[in-house]
Amino acid sequence: MARLAEKVHQLQQVQPFIDFPKGLKDSAENTPDNSVSEHLYENVRLLCWILTGAKNHQKKAIHVKATWGKRCNILLFVSSKEDSSLPTIAFRVPDTKTHLWGKTKEAFKFIYNNYSDKADWFFKADDDTFAIPENARYLLSRYNTSEPIYFGAKIKRSQSNSFASGGAGYILSKEALRRFATIALKNQSICDVKATEGKEDINIASCLNKVGVTLKDSRDEKGKERFLPFSPAFHTVPGTISDHWYYRNIYYKAHKGAECCSDTVISFHYVSPNEMYIYNYLLYQVRIHGTSPSIFPEHWTAPPPPDPEGKEPPWIGIRAERIKAKELEKKNTKKTR
């Protein structure tokens, strides 16, 4: 742990950077070093599947594909109607809110049977969710996908029950997906297999809990949320109604205003198509002169939580090597002067 702390301290002295998946840069100019992001893109494989409906294919879903969706390793759209422009995976389940549970069950079964060996983590989101896949990989890289765990905005139902908000999205490990598809969905006493109606986020939480899958704390080291069930305006603008159900039922104490959300936020909900393009531009193309905001690692006041297997987060070694290379380059430059 002492060695890890020393490396973190070293990293804090390095000019931070914004990360982009390999080959998916929005702007060719002034793009900072993205070696860590490329490493995570290749080693923390994220499948994103979007819950949508026929009437929203061109109104909403296509805009997810054009913005944040392209940064997932695999992007799927689940609907009731085939559409080659996305494309969609179609199930014979009505496109209504009351049937989200049926569509979610079918989607996860399909993904387990066809994609479980092609990704490590499985992110369910809505067609009005805006997500930052790079930040999701950053969080997930500290965990082992063979653990029965999942992540999301933790909402209280009672003192003993909680679930991950469906709108903010939730991410299942490979083992969580396996248990849901091969155990929960094959046992009516564990999961309501026959029903197609119901609240998908509450129902899947119940099923996962019964097969030993744990909803982890996804907040950052300052206790700020990474998965947000509402729009950025709701969470960041001062004066939000304090007795809103979100503040009454969020599992952990919610922050308001500018302190609402993690610097490594993963998702927001109720985001319009126009806003998706705005956020995409602000996040991936705007540069602040003289600074280079980054999720690495200026906000750490202590080493990040240890990996479950005792391994260092992968970017530690990558950036430590880059530090050495830059120091050597400086020494060689001085010698030639």
PDB file of C-alpha atoms in Angstrom, residues 9-253:
ATOM      1  CA  HIS A   9       1.852  10.963  -5.303  1.00  0.00           C
ATOM      2  CA  GLN A  10       4.047  10.770  -8.411  1.00  0.00           C
ATOM      3  CA  LEU A  11       1.011  10.836 -10.644  1.00  0.00           C
ATOM      4  CA  GLN A  12      -0.282  13.940  -8.925  1.00  0.00           C
ATOM      5  CA  GLN A  13       2.778  15.806 -10.167  1.00  0.00           C
ATOM      6  CA  VAL A  14       2.081  14.953 -13.802  1.00  0.00           C
ATOM      7  CA  GLN A  15       0.032  17.119 -16.141  1.00  0.00           C
ATOM      8  CA  PRO A  16      -3.358  15.377 -16.139  1.00  0.00           C
ATOM      9  CA  PHE A  17      -5.217  14.491 -19.278  1.00  0.00           C
ATOM     10  CA  ILE A  18      -8.661  13.742 -20.665  1.00  0.00           C
ATOM     11  CA  ASP A  19      -9.061  10.210 -21.937  1.00  0.00           C
ATOM     12  CA  PHE A  20     -10.638   8.971 -25.174  1.00  0.00           C
ATOM     13  CA  PRO A  21     -11.185   5.446 -26.459  1.00  0.00           C
ATOM     14  CA  LYS A  22      -8.809   4.446 -29.224  1.00  0.00           C
ATOM     15  CA  GLY A  23      -9.998   5.662 -32.604  1.00  0.00           C
ATOM     16  CA  LEU A  24     -12.984   7.527 -31.189  1.00  0.00           C
ATOM     17  CA  LYS A  25     -11.576  11.018 -30.716  1.00  0.00           C
ATOM     18  CA  ASP A  26     -14.040  13.804 -31.476  1.00  0.00           C
ATOM     19  CA  SER A  27     -11.324  16.348 -32.132  1.00  0.00           C
ATOM     20  CA  ALA A  28      -7.968  15.674 -33.732  1.00  0.00           C
ATOM     21  CA  GLU A  29      -6.432  18.864 -32.379  1.00  0.00           C
ATOM     22  CA  ASN A  30      -5.044  19.318 -28.894  1.00  0.00           C
ATOM     23  CA  THR A  31      -5.973  15.782 -27.886  1.00  0.00           C
ATOM     24  CA  PRO A  32      -4.032  14.885 -24.720  1.00  0.00           C
ATOM     25  CA  ASP A  33      -2.223  11.610 -24.126  1.00  0.00           C
ATOM     26  CA  ASN A  34      -4.882   8.903 -24.018  1.00  0.00           C
ATOM     27  CA  SER A  35      -2.806   5.817 -23.206  1.00  0.00           C
ATOM     28  CA  VAL A  36      -4.704   5.065 -20.002  1.00  0.00           C
ATOM     29  CA  SER A  37      -8.064   5.337 -21.713  1.00  0.00           C
ATOM     30  CA  GLU A  38      -6.904   3.062 -24.520  1.00  0.00           C
ATOM     31  CA  HIS A  39      -5.717   0.515 -21.978  1.00  0.00           C
ATOM     32  CA  LEU A  40      -9.047   0.595 -20.151  1.00  0.00           C
ATOM     33  CA  TYR A  41     -10.974   0.468 -23.423  1.00  0.00           C
ATOM     34  CA  GLU A  42      -9.163  -2.728 -24.356  1.00  0.00           C
ATOM     35  CA  ASN A  43      -9.142  -4.347 -20.917  1.00  0.00           C
ATOM     36  CA  VAL A  44     -12.408  -3.212 -19.312  1.00  0.00           C
ATOM     37  CA  ARG A  45     -14.800  -4.164 -22.093  1.00  0.00           C
ATOM     38  CA  LEU A  46     -18.139  -2.424 -21.653  1.00  0.00           C
ATOM     39  CA  LEU A  47     -21.286  -3.562 -23.439  1.00  0.00           C
ATOM     40  CA  CYS A  48     -24.017  -0.911 -23.396  1.00  0.00           C
ATOM     41  CA  TRP A  49     -27.570  -1.826 -24.233  1.00  0.00           C
ATOM     42  CA  ILE A  50     -30.230   0.815 -24.670  1.00  0.00           C
ATOM     43  CA  LEU A  51     -33.870   0.221 -23.789  1.00  0.00           C
ATOM     44  CA  THR A  52     -35.941   1.969 -26.456  1.00  0.00           C
ATOM     45  CA  GLY A  53     -39.180   1.698 -28.443  1.00  0.00           C
ATOM     46  CA  ALA A  54     -40.207   1.952 -32.082  1.00  0.00           C
ATOM     47  CA  LYS A  55     -41.427   5.557 -31.837  1.00  0.00           C
ATOM     48  CA  ASN A  56     -38.142   6.631 -30.244  1.00  0.00           C
ATOM     49  CA  HIS A  57     -35.690   5.046 -32.682  1.00  0.00           C
ATOM     50  CA  GLN A  58     -35.178   8.267 -34.651  1.00  0.00           C
ATOM     51  CA  LYS A  59     -36.318  10.678 -31.936  1.00  0.00           C
ATOM     52  CA  LYS A  60     -33.953   9.503 -29.204  1.00  0.00           C
ATOM     53  CA  ALA A  61     -32.003   6.288 -29.766  1.00  0.00           C
ATOM     54  CA  ILE A  62     -30.183   7.432 -32.899  1.00  0.00           C
ATOM     55  CA  HIS A  63     -28.758  10.357 -30.912  1.00  0.00           C
ATOM     56  CA  VAL A  64     -27.364   8.033 -28.256  1.00  0.00           C
ATOM     57  CA  LYS A  65     -25.600   6.200 -31.078  1.00  0.00           C
ATOM     58  CA  ALA A  66     -24.199   9.480 -32.445  1.00  0.00           C
ATOM     59  CA  THR A  67     -22.863  10.688 -29.085  1.00  0.00           C
ATOM     60  CA  TRP A  68     -21.882   8.683 -26.027  1.00  0.00           C
ATOM     61  CA  GLY A  69     -22.934   5.266 -27.309  1.00  0.00           C
ATOM     62  CA  LYS A  70     -20.034   5.038 -29.746  1.00  0.00           C
ATOM     63  CA  ARG A  71     -17.618   4.977 -26.815  1.00  0.00           C
ATOM     64  CA  CYS A  72     -18.939   1.647 -25.570  1.00  0.00           C
ATOM     65  CA  ASN A  73     -17.062  -1.435 -26.741  1.00  0.00           C
ATOM     66  CA  ILE A  74     -20.373  -2.907 -27.889  1.00  0.00           C
ATOM     67  CA  LEU A  75     -23.607  -0.949 -28.356  1.00  0.00           C
ATOM     68  CA  LEU A  76     -27.007  -2.651 -28.637  1.00  0.00           C
ATOM     69  CA  PHE A  77     -30.542  -1.268 -28.905  1.00  0.00           C
ATOM     70  CA  VAL A  78     -33.458  -3.296 -27.544  1.00  0.00           C
ATOM     71  CA  SER A  79     -36.919  -2.612 -28.955  1.00  0.00           C
ATOM     72  CA  SER A  80     -40.090  -4.273 -30.201  1.00  0.00           C
ATOM     73  CA  LYS A  81     -39.365  -3.468 -33.841  1.00  0.00           C
ATOM     74  CA  GLU A  82     -36.379  -4.119 -36.090  1.00  0.00           C
ATOM     75  CA  ASP A  83     -34.532  -1.051 -37.350  1.00  0.00           C
ATOM     76  CA  SER A  84     -31.334  -1.435 -39.367  1.00  0.00           C
ATOM     77  CA  SER A  85     -30.285   2.185 -38.789  1.00  0.00           C
ATOM     78  CA  LEU A  86     -29.416   1.461 -35.171  1.00  0.00           C
ATOM     79  CA  PRO A  87     -29.660  -1.603 -35.471  1.00  0.00           C
ATOM     80  CA  THR A  88     -32.122  -3.019 -32.950  1.00  0.00           C
ATOM     81  CA  ILE A  89     -32.669  -6.370 -31.310  1.00  0.00           C
ATOM     82  CA  ALA A  90     -36.434  -6.837 -31.436  1.00  0.00           C
ATOM     83  CA  PHE A  91     -38.548  -8.770 -28.938  1.00  0.00           C
ATOM     84  CA  ARG A  92     -42.283  -9.335 -28.994  1.00  0.00           C
ATOM     85  CA  VAL A  93     -42.921  -7.177 -25.952  1.00  0.00           C
ATOM     86  CA  PRO A  94     -45.114  -4.041 -26.104  1.00  0.00           C
ATOM     87  CA  ASP A  95     -43.331  -0.675 -26.079  1.00  0.00           C
ATOM     88  CA  THR A  96     -44.916   0.586 -22.871  1.00  0.00           C
ATOM     89  CA  LYS A  97     -43.526   1.520 -19.473  1.00  0.00           C
ATOM     90  CA  THR A  98     -45.530  -1.255 -17.875  1.00  0.00           C
ATOM     91  CA  HIS A  99     -43.722  -3.841 -20.011  1.00  0.00           C
ATOM     92  CA  LEU A 100     -40.149  -2.715 -19.344  1.00  0.00           C
ATOM     93  CA  TRP A 101     -39.604  -5.733 -17.121  1.00  0.00           C
ATOM     94  CA  GLY A 102     -40.445  -8.167 -19.900  1.00  0.00           C
ATOM     95  CA  LYS A 103     -38.133  -6.414 -22.329  1.00  0.00           C
ATOM     96  CA  THR A 104     -35.310  -6.284 -19.777  1.00  0.00           C
ATOM     97  CA  LYS A 105     -35.508 -10.008 -19.053  1.00  0.00           C
ATOM     98  CA  GLU A 106     -35.400 -10.868 -22.750  1.00  0.00           C
ATOM     99  CA  ALA A 107     -32.509  -8.489 -23.333  1.00  0.00           C
ATOM    100  CA  PHE A 108     -30.297  -9.894 -20.601  1.00  0.00           C
ATOM    101  CA  LYS A 109     -31.032 -13.480 -21.689  1.00  0.00           C
ATOM    102  CA  PHE A 110     -30.107 -12.602 -25.262  1.00  0.00           C
ATOM    103  CA  ILE A 111     -26.946 -10.801 -24.175  1.00  0.00           C
ATOM    104  CA  TYR A 112     -25.856 -13.690 -21.969  1.00  0.00           C
ATOM    105  CA  ASN A 113     -26.331 -16.191 -24.788  1.00  0.00           C
ATOM    106  CA  ASN A 114     -24.649 -14.073 -27.461  1.00  0.00           C
ATOM    107  CA  TYR A 115     -22.260 -11.597 -25.854  1.00  0.00           C
ATOM    108  CA  SER A 116     -21.142 -12.877 -22.448  1.00  0.00           C
ATOM    109  CA  ASP A 117     -17.721 -13.796 -23.852  1.00  0.00           C
ATOM    110  CA  LYS A 118     -17.346 -10.538 -25.786  1.00  0.00           C
ATOM    111  CA  ALA A 119     -17.577  -8.087 -22.878  1.00  0.00           C
ATOM    112  CA  ASP A 120     -16.709  -7.887 -19.183  1.00  0.00           C
ATOM    113  CA  TRP A 121     -19.421  -5.532 -17.908  1.00  0.00           C
ATOM    114  CA  PHE A 122     -23.002  -5.000 -19.053  1.00  0.00           C
ATOM    115  CA  PHE A 123     -24.557  -1.532 -18.834  1.00  0.00           C
ATOM    116  CA  LYS A 124     -28.317  -1.099 -19.196  1.00  0.00           C
ATOM    117  CA  ALA A 125     -29.462   2.455 -19.988  1.00  0.00           C
ATOM    118  CA  ASP A 126     -32.511   4.246 -21.404  1.00  0.00           C
ATOM    119  CA  ASP A 127     -32.710   6.192 -24.662  1.00  0.00           C
ATOM    120  CA  ASP A 128     -32.707   9.432 -22.652  1.00  0.00           C
ATOM    121  CA  THR A 129     -29.715   8.478 -20.511  1.00  0.00           C
ATOM    122  CA  PHE A 130     -26.419  10.275 -21.117  1.00  0.00           C
ATOM    123  CA  ALA A 131     -23.367   8.345 -19.980  1.00  0.00           C
ATOM    124  CA  ILE A 132     -19.599   8.696 -19.926  1.00  0.00           C
ATOM    125  CA  PRO A 133     -18.224   5.204 -20.640  1.00  0.00           C
ATOM    126  CA  GLU A 134     -14.650   6.253 -19.820  1.00  0.00           C
ATOM    127  CA  ASN A 135     -15.688   7.048 -16.252  1.00  0.00           C
ATOM    128  CA  ALA A 136     -17.563   3.764 -15.996  1.00  0.00           C
ATOM    129  CA  ARG A 137     -14.404   1.874 -16.967  1.00  0.00           C
ATOM    130  CA  TYR A 138     -12.440   3.910 -14.444  1.00  0.00           C
ATOM    131  CA  LEU A 139     -14.759   2.732 -11.654  1.00  0.00           C
ATOM    132  CA  LEU A 140     -15.036  -0.852 -12.912  1.00  0.00           C
ATOM    133  CA  SER A 141     -11.296  -1.322 -13.372  1.00  0.00           C
ATOM    134  CA  ARG A 142     -10.953  -1.651  -9.599  1.00  0.00           C
ATOM    135  CA  TYR A 143     -13.237  -4.673  -9.484  1.00  0.00           C
ATOM    136  CA  ASN A 144     -13.221  -8.216 -10.776  1.00  0.00           C
ATOM    137  CA  THR A 145     -16.021  -9.062 -13.175  1.00  0.00           C
ATOM    138  CA  SER A 146     -16.067 -12.604 -11.779  1.00  0.00           C
ATOM    139  CA  GLU A 147     -17.589 -11.153  -8.593  1.00  0.00           C
ATOM    140  CA  PRO A 148     -21.423 -11.198  -8.266  1.00  0.00           C
ATOM    141  CA  ILE A 149     -21.827  -7.407  -8.152  1.00  0.00           C
ATOM    142  CA  TYR A 150     -23.538  -4.526  -9.913  1.00  0.00           C
ATOM    143  CA  PHE A 151     -23.489  -0.726  -9.768  1.00  0.00           C
ATOM    144  CA  GLY A 152     -26.024   2.082 -10.049  1.00  0.00           C
ATOM    145  CA  ALA A 153     -27.833   4.877  -8.200  1.00  0.00           C
ATOM    146  CA  LYS A 154     -28.897   3.151  -4.994  1.00  0.00           C
ATOM    147  CA  ILE A 155     -32.498   3.939  -4.036  1.00  0.00           C
ATOM    148  CA  LYS A 156     -34.231   2.858  -0.801  1.00  0.00           C
ATOM    149  CA  ARG A 157     -37.477   0.914  -0.840  1.00  0.00           C
ATOM    150  CA  SER A 158     -37.333   0.135   2.867  1.00  0.00           C
ATOM    151  CA  GLN A 159     -34.700  -0.219   5.555  1.00  0.00           C
ATOM    152  CA  SER A 160     -33.659  -3.592   4.183  1.00  0.00           C
ATOM    153  CA  ASN A 161     -34.416  -3.240   0.460  1.00  0.00           C
ATOM    154  CA  SER A 162     -32.790  -1.108  -2.203  1.00  0.00           C
ATOM    155  CA  PHE A 163     -32.469  -1.060  -5.977  1.00  0.00           C
ATOM    156  CA  ALA A 164     -30.494   0.688  -8.710  1.00  0.00           C
ATOM    157  CA  SER A 165     -32.419   3.373 -10.592  1.00  0.00           C
ATOM    158  CA  GLY A 166     -33.259   2.184 -14.086  1.00  0.00           C
ATOM    159  CA  GLY A 167     -33.107   5.654 -15.615  1.00  0.00           C
ATOM    160  CA  ALA A 168     -29.593   6.361 -14.393  1.00  0.00           C
ATOM    161  CA  GLY A 169     -28.597   2.947 -15.688  1.00  0.00           C
ATOM    162  CA  TYR A 170     -26.927   0.042 -13.926  1.00  0.00           C
ATOM    163  CA  ILE A 171     -23.940  -2.136 -14.721  1.00  0.00           C
ATOM    164  CA  LEU A 172     -23.776  -5.892 -14.110  1.00  0.00           C
ATOM    165  CA  SER A 173     -20.587  -7.891 -13.806  1.00  0.00           C
ATOM    166  CA  LYS A 174     -20.197 -10.993 -15.927  1.00  0.00           C
ATOM    167  CA  GLU A 175     -20.969 -13.174 -12.908  1.00  0.00           C
ATOM    168  CA  ALA A 176     -24.059 -11.115 -12.049  1.00  0.00           C
ATOM    169  CA  LEU A 177     -25.275 -11.553 -15.624  1.00  0.00           C
ATOM    170  CA  ARG A 178     -24.649 -15.297 -15.473  1.00  0.00           C
ATOM    171  CA  ARG A 179     -26.557 -15.723 -12.225  1.00  0.00           C
ATOM    172  CA  PHE A 180     -29.466 -13.643 -13.475  1.00  0.00           C
ATOM    173  CA  ALA A 181     -29.756 -15.465 -16.807  1.00  0.00           C
ATOM    174  CA  THR A 182     -29.047 -19.041 -15.717  1.00  0.00           C
ATOM    175  CA  ILE A 183     -30.420 -19.162 -12.172  1.00  0.00           C
ATOM    176  CA  ALA A 184     -32.896 -16.366 -11.455  1.00  0.00           C
ATOM    177  CA  LEU A 185     -34.688 -16.486 -14.804  1.00  0.00           C
ATOM    178  CA  LYS A 186     -35.069 -20.247 -14.611  1.00  0.00           C
ATOM    179  CA  ASN A 187     -36.735 -20.345 -11.222  1.00  0.00           C
ATOM    180  CA  GLN A 188     -40.170 -18.796 -10.675  1.00  0.00           C
ATOM    181  CA  SER A 189     -39.677 -18.864  -6.903  1.00  0.00           C
ATOM    182  CA  ILE A 190     -36.627 -16.604  -7.268  1.00  0.00           C
ATOM    183  CA  CYS A 191     -37.760 -14.307 -10.053  1.00  0.00           C
ATOM    184  CA  ASP A 192     -41.121 -13.529 -11.632  1.00  0.00           C
ATOM    185  CA  VAL A 193     -40.201 -15.264 -14.856  1.00  0.00           C
ATOM    186  CA  LYS A 194     -43.685 -15.356 -16.375  1.00  0.00           C
ATOM    187  CA  ALA A 195     -44.591 -11.700 -15.906  1.00  0.00           C
ATOM    188  CA  THR A 196     -43.836  -9.123 -18.584  1.00  0.00           C
ATOM    189  CA  GLU A 197     -45.241  -6.164 -16.669  1.00  0.00           C
ATOM    190  CA  GLY A 198     -43.589  -4.465 -13.731  1.00  0.00           C
ATOM    191  CA  LYS A 199     -40.883  -1.986 -12.770  1.00  0.00           C
ATOM    192  CA  GLU A 200     -37.713  -3.400 -14.256  1.00  0.00           C
ATOM    193  CA  ASP A 201     -35.273  -1.769 -11.850  1.00  0.00           C
ATOM    194  CA  ILE A 202     -37.119  -2.950  -8.735  1.00  0.00           C
ATOM    195  CA  ASN A 203     -37.776  -6.419 -10.139  1.00  0.00           C
ATOM    196  CA  ILE A 204     -34.246  -7.079 -11.301  1.00  0.00           C
ATOM    197  CA  ALA A 205     -32.880  -5.883  -7.949  1.00  0.00           C
ATOM    198  CA  SER A 206     -35.061  -8.437  -6.171  1.00  0.00           C
ATOM    199  CA  CYS A 207     -33.958 -11.226  -8.515  1.00  0.00           C
ATOM    200  CA  LEU A 208     -30.284 -10.346  -8.232  1.00  0.00           C
ATOM    201  CA  ASN A 209     -30.467 -10.132  -4.460  1.00  0.00           C
ATOM    202  CA  LYS A 210     -31.947 -13.635  -4.259  1.00  0.00           C
ATOM    203  CA  VAL A 211     -29.048 -15.113  -6.221  1.00  0.00           C
ATOM    204  CA  GLY A 212     -26.405 -13.387  -4.124  1.00  0.00           C
ATOM    205  CA  VAL A 213     -25.592 -10.392  -6.321  1.00  0.00           C
ATOM    206  CA  THR A 214     -24.629  -7.275  -4.354  1.00  0.00           C
ATOM    207  CA  LEU A 215     -25.411  -3.669  -5.282  1.00  0.00           C
ATOM    208  CA  LYS A 216     -22.100  -1.937  -4.590  1.00  0.00           C
ATOM    209  CA  ASP A 217     -21.482   1.616  -3.434  1.00  0.00           C
ATOM    210  CA  SER A 218     -20.612   3.473  -6.629  1.00  0.00           C
ATOM    211  CA  ARG A 219     -19.927   6.869  -5.044  1.00  0.00           C
ATOM    212  CA  ASP A 220     -16.516   8.481  -5.269  1.00  0.00           C
ATOM    213  CA  GLU A 221     -14.031   9.041  -2.450  1.00  0.00           C
ATOM    214  CA  LYS A 222     -15.869  12.235  -1.445  1.00  0.00           C
ATOM    215  CA  GLY A 223     -19.204  10.447  -1.148  1.00  0.00           C
ATOM    216  CA  LYS A 224     -20.622  12.024  -4.315  1.00  0.00           C
ATOM    217  CA  GLU A 225     -22.870  10.093  -6.658  1.00  0.00           C
ATOM    218  CA  ARG A 226     -21.689   8.804 -10.024  1.00  0.00           C
ATOM    219  CA  PHE A 227     -25.077   7.584 -11.311  1.00  0.00           C
ATOM    220  CA  LEU A 228     -27.687  10.372 -11.353  1.00  0.00           C
ATOM    221  CA  PRO A 229     -31.412   9.623 -11.940  1.00  0.00           C
ATOM    222  CA  PHE A 230     -32.213  13.106 -13.273  1.00  0.00           C
ATOM    223  CA  SER A 231     -30.786  15.698 -15.649  1.00  0.00           C
ATOM    224  CA  PRO A 232     -27.675  17.766 -14.896  1.00  0.00           C
ATOM    225  CA  ALA A 233     -29.937  20.798 -14.379  1.00  0.00           C
ATOM    226  CA  PHE A 234     -31.951  19.025 -11.684  1.00  0.00           C
ATOM    227  CA  HIS A 235     -28.868  17.993  -9.765  1.00  0.00           C
ATOM    228  CA  THR A 236     -26.621  21.035 -10.236  1.00  0.00           C
ATOM    229  CA  VAL A 237     -28.903  24.102 -10.262  1.00  0.00           C
ATOM    230  CA  PRO A 238     -29.480  25.493  -6.736  1.00  0.00           C
ATOM    231  CA  GLY A 239     -33.021  25.555  -5.387  1.00  0.00           C
ATOM    232  CA  THR A 240     -34.176  22.060  -6.299  1.00  0.00           C
ATOM    233  CA  ILE A 241     -37.241  21.094  -4.281  1.00  0.00           C
ATOM    234  CA  SER A 242     -35.821  19.623  -1.081  1.00  0.00           C
ATOM    235  CA  ASP A 243     -38.743  17.283  -0.429  1.00  0.00           C
ATOM    236  CA  HIS A 244     -38.504  15.665  -3.864  1.00  0.00           C
ATOM    237  CA  TRP A 245     -38.675  11.876  -3.664  1.00  0.00           C
ATOM    238  CA  TYR A 246     -35.060  11.633  -4.781  1.00  0.00           C
ATOM    239  CA  TYR A 247     -33.793  13.368  -1.650  1.00  0.00           C
ATOM    240  CA  ARG A 248     -36.103  11.317   0.547  1.00  0.00           C
ATOM    241  CA  ASN A 249     -35.225   7.973  -0.960  1.00  0.00           C
ATOM    242  CA  ILE A 250     -31.649   8.085  -2.196  1.00  0.00           C
ATOM    243  CA  TYR A 251     -29.732   5.538  -0.119  1.00  0.00           C
ATOM    244  CA  TYR A 252     -26.797   7.803   0.676  1.00  0.00           C
ATOM    245  CA  LYS A 253     -27.117  11.458   1.616  1.00  0.00           C
TER     246      LYS A 253
END
